[in-house]
Amino acid sequence: MSGFFDIPSDLQNTYFGLIGLHLREALVPVLAGLVVSLPIAQLCVRFRWLYPPVLGVTTILYAIPSLAFFVVLIDYTGQTETTVMIPLAVYSLVVLVPAIVDGVRSVPAETLAAATAMGLGPVRRYFQVQLPIAVPAIIAGLRVATVSSISLVSVGMLIGNQGGLGNLLNDANLYHRPELAVNSVVTTAVLAILADALLVLVRRVLTPWMPKESTR
């Protein structure tokens, strides 16, 4: 069991250091994707004709292999965490934009009319009425984007040990230590499960009005 946590020195990280690196490279892109998705989704809600082309562009970007993304970005950002995080942020858009759009569009017209009658402008109505009601759909999108990002970070091992726990996969082959591969897979899966569970908890806290059966 000691070999399971015995991290090769070439990775320049402890076991928990790799976990921290992995989470940083996975969660920062999702947060960035959420920040970018909010205004894009609002534009798609306001101008319905804009939604199909935006969805088409995000889908095309999602279809680009991460390795191809890395090759293009390395000339500009080098073999760094940034090179790994930019594609992950782009990939998150294909999940987050539709989630936010669907959530905002699910707000009843009567609710919007009441908010307008109370004197709320478009911006206040969006942040104080539409987004809170759309929280379940947004969190659902965040769950998918987060778990996907935690999984995809491992590909970063291809560009100079920037793959967090995925770096262990390369070293498992390099040093003929299969326990490192098991460590990588198991720890990554546990992180994804914990992140998903945390987002479920956040959704329950933010939507106390929803029945428990609906939040499972």
Tab-separated table of C-alpha atoms in Angstrom:
chain	number	residue	atom	x	y	z
A	1	MET	CA	0.000	0.000	0.000
A	2	SER	CA	2.933	2.348	0.654
A	3	GLY	CA	3.851	2.182	-3.043
A	4	PHE	CA	0.343	3.323	-3.908
A	5	PHE	CA	1.097	6.776	-2.468
A	6	ASP	CA	4.799	6.812	-3.300
A	7	ILE	CA	4.846	9.497	-5.974
A	8	PRO	CA	7.901	9.546	-8.300
A	9	SER	CA	10.139	12.574	-7.776
A	10	ASP	CA	9.941	13.635	-11.431
A	11	LEU	CA	6.362	14.838	-10.842
A	12	GLN	CA	7.639	17.342	-8.257
A	13	ASN	CA	4.477	16.901	-6.202
A	14	THR	CA	3.157	14.916	-3.300
A	15	TYR	CA	-0.058	12.906	-3.570
A	16	PHE	CA	-2.092	15.765	-2.123
A	17	GLY	CA	-0.167	18.226	-4.261
A	18	LEU	CA	-1.343	16.359	-7.365
A	19	ILE	CA	-4.911	16.438	-6.058
A	20	GLY	CA	-4.687	20.204	-5.585
A	21	LEU	CA	-3.229	20.650	-9.070
A	22	HIS	CA	-5.931	18.429	-10.549
A	23	LEU	CA	-8.772	20.301	-8.860
A	24	ARG	CA	-7.354	23.689	-9.826
A	25	GLU	CA	-7.008	22.716	-13.465
A	26	ALA	CA	-10.517	21.215	-13.484
A	27	LEU	CA	-12.579	23.728	-11.503
A	28	VAL	CA	-11.120	27.045	-12.681
A	29	PRO	CA	-12.168	26.331	-16.307
A	30	VAL	CA	-15.702	25.427	-15.209
A	31	LEU	CA	-15.957	28.673	-13.233
A	32	ALA	CA	-14.634	30.623	-16.219
A	33	GLY	CA	-17.093	28.814	-18.480
A	34	LEU	CA	-19.962	29.750	-16.166
A	35	VAL	CA	-18.950	33.421	-16.170
A	36	VAL	CA	-18.812	33.439	-19.976
A	37	SER	CA	-22.008	31.409	-20.365
A	38	LEU	CA	-24.240	33.710	-18.300
A	39	PRO	CA	-24.199	36.716	-20.673
A	40	ILE	CA	-24.177	34.488	-23.777
A	41	ALA	CA	-27.221	32.590	-22.500
A	42	GLN	CA	-29.048	35.826	-21.701
A	43	LEU	CA	-28.444	37.054	-25.256
A	44	CYS	CA	-29.758	33.731	-26.583
A	45	VAL	CA	-32.894	34.090	-24.445
A	46	ARG	CA	-33.484	37.657	-25.553
A	47	PHE	CA	-32.663	37.033	-29.221
A	48	ARG	CA	-33.969	33.549	-29.997
A	49	TRP	CA	-32.439	33.514	-33.487
A	50	LEU	CA	-28.998	33.667	-31.852
A	51	TYR	CA	-29.349	30.393	-29.939
A	52	PRO	CA	-28.967	27.886	-32.844
A	53	PRO	CA	-25.704	29.394	-34.185
A	54	VAL	CA	-24.254	29.730	-30.662
A	55	LEU	CA	-25.145	26.114	-29.929
A	56	GLY	CA	-23.624	25.093	-33.257
A	57	VAL	CA	-20.348	26.911	-32.553
A	58	THR	CA	-20.002	25.476	-29.040
A	59	THR	CA	-20.731	21.983	-30.366
A	60	ILE	CA	-18.070	22.338	-33.065
A	61	LEU	CA	-15.539	23.557	-30.495
A	62	TYR	CA	-16.412	20.618	-28.247
A	63	ALA	CA	-15.721	18.255	-31.139
A	64	ILE	CA	-12.135	19.494	-31.479
A	65	PRO	CA	-9.785	16.927	-29.851
A	66	SER	CA	-8.027	18.296	-26.791
A	67	LEU	CA	-4.645	17.319	-28.247
A	68	ALA	CA	-5.304	19.531	-31.282
A	69	PHE	CA	-6.216	22.366	-28.928
A	70	PHE	CA	-2.937	21.860	-27.078
A	71	VAL	CA	-0.890	21.958	-30.283
A	72	VAL	CA	-2.426	25.300	-31.245
A	73	LEU	CA	-2.120	26.838	-27.778
A	74	ILE	CA	1.407	25.704	-26.914
A	75	ASP	CA	2.895	28.335	-29.236
A	76	TYR	CA	1.134	31.025	-27.202
A	77	THR	CA	0.856	29.699	-23.642
A	78	GLY	CA	3.612	27.088	-23.564
A	79	GLN	CA	3.494	23.818	-21.644
A	80	THR	CA	1.571	25.328	-18.746
A	81	GLU	CA	-1.661	24.862	-16.820
A	82	THR	CA	-3.218	27.584	-18.969
A	83	THR	CA	-2.841	25.399	-22.049
A	84	VAL	CA	-4.868	22.701	-20.304
A	85	MET	CA	-7.495	24.993	-18.795
A	86	ILE	CA	-8.459	26.966	-21.902
A	87	PRO	CA	-9.840	23.928	-23.811
A	88	LEU	CA	-11.673	22.733	-20.684
A	89	ALA	CA	-13.326	26.143	-20.305
A	90	VAL	CA	-14.363	26.053	-23.975
A	91	TYR	CA	-15.721	22.506	-23.613
A	92	SER	CA	-17.860	23.546	-20.642
A	93	LEU	CA	-19.785	26.022	-22.813
A	94	VAL	CA	-21.543	23.255	-24.737
A	95	VAL	CA	-23.125	22.100	-21.464
A	96	LEU	CA	-23.563	25.355	-19.542
A	97	VAL	CA	-25.073	27.564	-22.248
A	98	PRO	CA	-28.027	25.200	-22.989
A	99	ALA	CA	-28.533	24.566	-19.260
A	100	ILE	CA	-28.804	28.270	-18.482
A	101	VAL	CA	-30.964	29.001	-21.534
A	102	ASP	CA	-33.390	26.181	-20.702
A	103	GLY	CA	-33.495	27.221	-17.053
A	104	VAL	CA	-34.201	30.882	-17.805
A	105	ARG	CA	-36.797	30.017	-20.431
A	106	SER	CA	-38.606	27.832	-17.892
A	107	VAL	CA	-39.519	30.899	-15.819
A	108	PRO	CA	-43.314	31.413	-16.154
A	109	ALA	CA	-44.414	34.463	-18.115
A	110	GLU	CA	-46.656	35.454	-15.194
A	111	THR	CA	-43.618	35.659	-12.927
A	112	LEU	CA	-41.775	37.898	-15.369
A	113	ALA	CA	-44.848	40.097	-15.751
A	114	ALA	CA	-45.122	40.447	-11.970
A	115	ALA	CA	-41.437	41.362	-11.710
A	116	THR	CA	-41.848	43.983	-14.421
A	117	ALA	CA	-44.922	45.401	-12.664
A	118	MET	CA	-42.807	45.757	-9.511
A	119	GLY	CA	-40.442	48.008	-11.441
A	120	LEU	CA	-37.594	45.568	-12.062
A	121	GLY	CA	-35.582	46.335	-15.176
A	122	PRO	CA	-34.151	43.649	-17.495
A	123	VAL	CA	-30.867	43.299	-15.582
A	124	ARG	CA	-32.440	43.120	-12.111
A	125	ARG	CA	-35.147	40.806	-13.412
A	126	TYR	CA	-32.481	38.500	-14.833
A	127	PHE	CA	-30.406	38.306	-11.656
A	128	GLN	CA	-33.173	38.519	-9.044
A	129	VAL	CA	-35.914	36.479	-10.705
A	130	GLN	CA	-34.816	34.429	-13.691
A	131	LEU	CA	-31.467	33.087	-12.469
A	132	PRO	CA	-32.728	32.027	-9.005
A	133	ILE	CA	-35.591	30.095	-10.587
A	134	ALA	CA	-33.195	28.594	-13.125
A	135	VAL	CA	-30.814	27.354	-10.390
A	136	PRO	CA	-31.815	23.643	-10.671
A	137	ALA	CA	-31.106	23.597	-14.415
A	138	ILE	CA	-27.865	25.550	-13.994
A	139	ILE	CA	-26.614	23.256	-11.237
A	140	ALA	CA	-27.492	20.242	-13.400
A	141	GLY	CA	-25.303	21.688	-16.154
A	142	LEU	CA	-22.531	22.447	-13.671
A	143	ARG	CA	-22.590	18.849	-12.445
A	144	VAL	CA	-22.026	17.514	-15.949
A	145	ALA	CA	-19.377	20.125	-16.791
A	146	THR	CA	-17.509	19.597	-13.505
A	147	VAL	CA	-17.380	15.817	-13.673
A	148	SER	CA	-16.348	15.988	-17.329
A	149	SER	CA	-13.621	18.532	-16.565
A	150	ILE	CA	-12.212	16.471	-13.688
A	151	SER	CA	-11.962	13.529	-16.060
A	152	LEU	CA	-10.437	15.452	-18.982
A	153	VAL	CA	-7.692	17.128	-16.953
A	154	SER	CA	-5.694	13.898	-17.156
A	155	VAL	CA	-5.065	14.522	-20.866
A	156	GLY	CA	-2.732	17.322	-19.771
A	157	MET	CA	-0.084	14.693	-19.028
A	158	LEU	CA	0.721	14.876	-22.751
A	159	ILE	CA	2.186	18.381	-22.445
A	160	GLY	CA	4.836	18.277	-19.791
A	161	ASN	CA	3.160	16.745	-16.741
A	162	GLN	CA	0.291	19.243	-16.624
A	163	GLY	CA	-2.389	16.601	-16.125
A	164	GLY	CA	-2.684	16.530	-12.343
A	165	LEU	CA	-3.436	12.984	-11.286
A	166	GLY	CA	-3.207	11.978	-14.947
A	167	ASN	CA	0.562	12.375	-14.679
A	168	LEU	CA	0.565	9.159	-12.672
A	169	LEU	CA	-0.663	7.272	-15.753
A	170	ASN	CA	2.448	8.213	-17.688
A	171	ASP	CA	4.732	7.362	-14.779
A	172	ALA	CA	2.961	4.042	-14.264
A	173	ASN	CA	4.100	3.049	-17.744
A	174	LEU	CA	7.499	4.717	-17.464
A	175	TYR	CA	8.472	3.029	-14.196
A	176	HIS	CA	6.433	-0.156	-14.653
A	177	ARG	CA	4.343	0.621	-11.585
A	178	PRO	CA	0.694	-0.285	-12.285
A	179	GLU	CA	-0.340	0.817	-8.807
A	180	LEU	CA	0.213	4.420	-9.915
A	181	ALA	CA	-2.384	3.963	-12.680
A	182	VAL	CA	-4.835	2.526	-10.145
A	183	ASN	CA	-4.128	5.482	-7.868
A	184	SER	CA	-4.858	7.927	-10.702
A	185	VAL	CA	-8.102	6.286	-11.781
A	186	VAL	CA	-9.488	5.716	-8.281
A	187	THR	CA	-8.596	9.168	-6.940
A	188	THR	CA	-9.975	10.917	-10.020
A	189	ALA	CA	-13.239	8.976	-9.704
A	190	VAL	CA	-13.517	9.831	-6.008
A	191	LEU	CA	-12.928	13.533	-6.729
A	192	ALA	CA	-15.644	13.501	-9.406
A	193	ILE	CA	-18.120	11.811	-7.058
A	194	LEU	CA	-17.367	14.238	-4.217
A	195	ALA	CA	-17.656	17.274	-6.506
A	196	ASP	CA	-20.984	16.026	-7.838
A	197	ALA	CA	-22.290	15.391	-4.318
A	198	LEU	CA	-21.210	18.889	-3.252
A	199	LEU	CA	-23.109	20.461	-6.147
A	200	VAL	CA	-26.217	18.460	-5.219
A	201	LEU	CA	-25.904	19.855	-1.696
A	202	VAL	CA	-25.496	23.392	-3.065
A	203	ARG	CA	-28.640	22.949	-5.146
A	204	ARG	CA	-30.625	21.836	-2.116
A	205	VAL	CA	-29.408	24.832	-0.121
A	206	LEU	CA	-30.242	27.280	-2.924
A	207	THR	CA	-33.643	25.739	-3.704
A	208	PRO	CA	-35.239	24.946	-0.337
A	209	TRP	CA	-38.687	25.266	-1.895
A	210	MET	CA	-38.187	22.189	-4.060
A	211	PRO	CA	-39.406	18.792	-2.783
A	212	LYS	CA	-36.561	16.472	-1.756
A	213	GLU	CA	-37.770	13.889	-4.269
A	214	SER	CA	-37.173	16.384	-7.072
A	215	THR	CA	-33.608	17.173	-6.017
A	216	ARG	CA	-32.318	13.645	-6.001
